[in-house]
Amino acid sequence: MKHTSLDRDNIEQSKRKRFLYRIFIILIPLISIIVFWQRERIIYIGTLLPPCPIYSVFNIYCPACGNTRSVTALLKGDILTSLRYNIIPFILVSLGISAYIELVAYGFRKKIHILPRRPIFYILLGALVTAYLIIRNFI
């Protein structure tokens, strides 16, 4: 069977793509280690942020209220406190870890699907998060 130049180009492109995936597979944990190692500095930077203007003026939580405290709690390993402050950082970290696991598997030629592929999941997740962000103002 003869390989055309188009087949060779596709094979080379696929190899380059997998090489880039493997670089990301290495870089993401390194960045995570650096963030964890520098967590005290990151937490300090969070203390320099001004108070939420929406909460200050209207006395209601905006979608970002509690994110800094939530991330600080996550960096300290306190998941329950993080969830109490704001659920969005926890959801994003969970989705990120799942996507990373899929990336690692794909980098080694295994296709696994941890994250749902149907848009309805993300629509429902967005609706639930929106409901949470509204309801938490009344609790």
GROMACS .gro file of C-alpha atoms in nm:
model
  139
    1MET     CA    1   0.000   0.000   0.000
    2LYS     CA    2   0.142   0.335  -0.106
    3HIS     CA    3   0.126   0.634   0.121
    4THR     CA    4   0.055   0.963  -0.045
    5SER     CA    5   0.211   1.288   0.065
    6LEU     CA    6  -0.127   1.384   0.211
    7ASP     CA    7  -0.120   1.074   0.434
    8ARG     CA    8   0.234   1.159   0.546
    9ASP     CA    9   0.130   1.517   0.620
   10ASN     CA   10  -0.162   1.393   0.829
   11ILE     CA   11   0.064   1.154   1.018
   12GLU     CA   12   0.319   1.431   1.083
   13GLN     CA   13   0.046   1.669   1.193
   14SER     CA   14  -0.094   1.406   1.427
   15LYS     CA   15   0.253   1.348   1.576
   16ARG     CA   16   0.301   1.722   1.631
   17LYS     CA   17  -0.040   1.745   1.794
   18ARG     CA   18   0.037   1.459   2.033
   19PHE     CA   19   0.374   1.617   2.112
   20LEU     CA   20   0.197   1.942   2.207
   21TYR     CA   21  -0.049   1.746   2.421
   22ARG     CA   22   0.239   1.582   2.603
   23ILE     CA   23   0.398   1.922   2.666
   24PHE     CA   24   0.068   2.040   2.820
   25ILE     CA   25   0.052   1.718   3.020
   26ILE     CA   26   0.385   1.813   3.176
   27LEU     CA   27   0.325   2.189   3.208
   28ILE     CA   28  -0.012   2.175   3.384
   29PRO     CA   29   0.115   1.983   3.691
   30LEU     CA   30   0.425   2.204   3.704
   31ILE     CA   31   0.210   2.517   3.707
   32SER     CA   32  -0.013   2.359   3.972
   33ILE     CA   33   0.291   2.280   4.189
   34ILE     CA   34   0.417   2.638   4.153
   35VAL     CA   35   0.073   2.777   4.247
   36PHE     CA   36   0.056   2.545   4.549
   37TRP     CA   37   0.412   2.634   4.648
   38GLN     CA   38   0.336   3.007   4.619
   39ARG     CA   39  -0.010   2.983   4.777
   40GLU     CA   40   0.076   3.216   5.068
   41ARG     CA   41   0.171   3.492   4.824
   42ILE     CA   42  -0.142   3.429   4.621
   43ILE     CA   43  -0.353   3.443   4.936
   44TYR     CA   44  -0.183   3.770   5.032
   45ILE     CA   45  -0.262   3.921   4.691
   46GLY     CA   46  -0.626   3.827   4.752
   47THR     CA   47  -0.626   4.037   5.071
   48LEU     CA   48  -0.530   4.343   4.866
   49LEU     CA   49  -0.846   4.329   4.655
   50PRO     CA   50  -1.113   4.590   4.731
   51PRO     CA   51  -1.450   4.485   4.872
   52CYS     CA   52  -1.725   4.398   4.624
   53PRO     CA   53  -1.891   4.720   4.504
   54ILE     CA   54  -2.224   4.546   4.435
   55TYR     CA   55  -2.238   4.405   4.788
   56SER     CA   56  -2.125   4.738   4.934
   57VAL     CA   57  -2.397   4.935   4.755
   58PHE     CA   58  -2.692   4.694   4.722
   59ASN     CA   59  -2.617   4.445   5.002
   60ILE     CA   60  -2.662   4.145   4.770
   61TYR     CA   61  -2.403   3.892   4.659
   62CYS     CA   62  -2.281   3.922   4.302
   63PRO     CA   63  -2.175   3.603   4.117
   64ALA     CA   64  -1.812   3.667   4.212
   65CYS     CA   65  -1.873   3.738   4.581
   66GLY     CA   66  -1.680   3.486   4.786
   67ASN     CA   67  -1.455   3.371   4.500
   68THR     CA   68  -1.138   3.503   4.663
   69ARG     CA   69  -1.224   3.344   4.997
   70SER     CA   70  -1.329   3.024   4.819
   71VAL     CA   71  -1.000   2.998   4.628
   72THR     CA   72  -0.808   3.076   4.948
   73ALA     CA   73  -0.990   2.792   5.125
   74LEU     CA   74  -0.919   2.558   4.832
   75LEU     CA   75  -0.549   2.647   4.843
   76LYS     CA   76  -0.551   2.561   5.213
   77GLY     CA   77  -0.724   2.229   5.135
   78ASP     CA   78  -1.050   2.320   5.311
   79ILE     CA   79  -1.308   2.207   5.054
   80LEU     CA   80  -1.620   2.248   5.270
   81THR     CA   81  -1.534   2.606   5.359
   82SER     CA   82  -1.460   2.674   4.994
   83LEU     CA   83  -1.805   2.544   4.899
   84ARG     CA   84  -1.964   2.760   5.168
   85TYR     CA   85  -1.808   3.078   5.026
   86ASN     CA   86  -1.877   3.015   4.657
   87ILE     CA   87  -1.925   2.695   4.459
   88ILE     CA   88  -1.794   2.825   4.125
   89PRO     CA   89  -1.417   2.779   4.189
   90PHE     CA   90  -1.478   2.421   4.306
   91ILE     CA   91  -1.682   2.344   3.993
   92LEU     CA   92  -1.413   2.496   3.769
   93VAL     CA   93  -1.136   2.300   3.942
   94SER     CA   94  -1.339   1.977   3.912
   95LEU     CA   95  -1.404   2.035   3.541
   96GLY     CA   96  -1.038   2.127   3.488
   97ILE     CA   97  -0.912   1.811   3.658
   98SER     CA   98  -1.153   1.600   3.452
   99ALA     CA   99  -1.040   1.768   3.129
  100TYR     CA  100  -0.677   1.715   3.230
  101ILE     CA  101  -0.735   1.343   3.287
  102GLU     CA  102  -0.892   1.318   2.941
  103LEU     CA  103  -0.595   1.507   2.794
  104VAL     CA  104  -0.346   1.271   2.959
  105ALA     CA  105  -0.533   0.969   2.827
  106TYR     CA  106  -0.553   1.119   2.477
  107GLY     CA  107  -0.181   1.201   2.488
  108PHE     CA  108  -0.117   0.830   2.534
  109ARG     CA  109  -0.361   0.728   2.257
  110LYS     CA  110  -0.648   0.630   2.485
  111LYS     CA  111  -0.982   0.796   2.438
  112ILE     CA  112  -1.182   0.829   2.756
  113HIS     CA  113  -1.479   1.055   2.816
  114ILE     CA  114  -1.515   1.183   3.169
  115LEU     CA  115  -1.678   1.513   3.081
  116PRO     CA  116  -2.019   1.492   2.918
  117ARG     CA  117  -2.025   1.582   2.549
  118ARG     CA  118  -2.389   1.683   2.527
  119PRO     CA  119  -2.468   2.053   2.560
  120ILE     CA  120  -2.766   1.979   2.787
  121PHE     CA  121  -2.526   1.895   3.073
  122TYR     CA  122  -2.363   2.237   3.054
  123ILE     CA  123  -2.698   2.411   3.013
  124LEU     CA  124  -2.830   2.236   3.325
  125LEU     CA  125  -2.507   2.308   3.513
  126GLY     CA  126  -2.536   2.676   3.419
  127ALA     CA  127  -2.901   2.682   3.528
  128LEU     CA  128  -2.818   2.519   3.863
  129VAL     CA  129  -2.529   2.757   3.925
  130THR     CA  130  -2.753   3.052   3.836
  131ALA     CA  131  -3.020   2.926   4.076
  132TYR     CA  132  -2.754   2.884   4.347
  133LEU     CA  133  -2.625   3.238   4.290
  134ILE     CA  134  -2.979   3.379   4.326
  135ILE     CA  135  -3.092   3.163   4.618
  136ARG     CA  136  -2.782   3.234   4.826
  137ASN     CA  137  -2.895   3.597   4.854
  138PHE     CA  138  -3.208   3.484   5.041
  139ILE     CA  139  -3.051   3.236   5.281
   0.00000   0.00000   0.00000
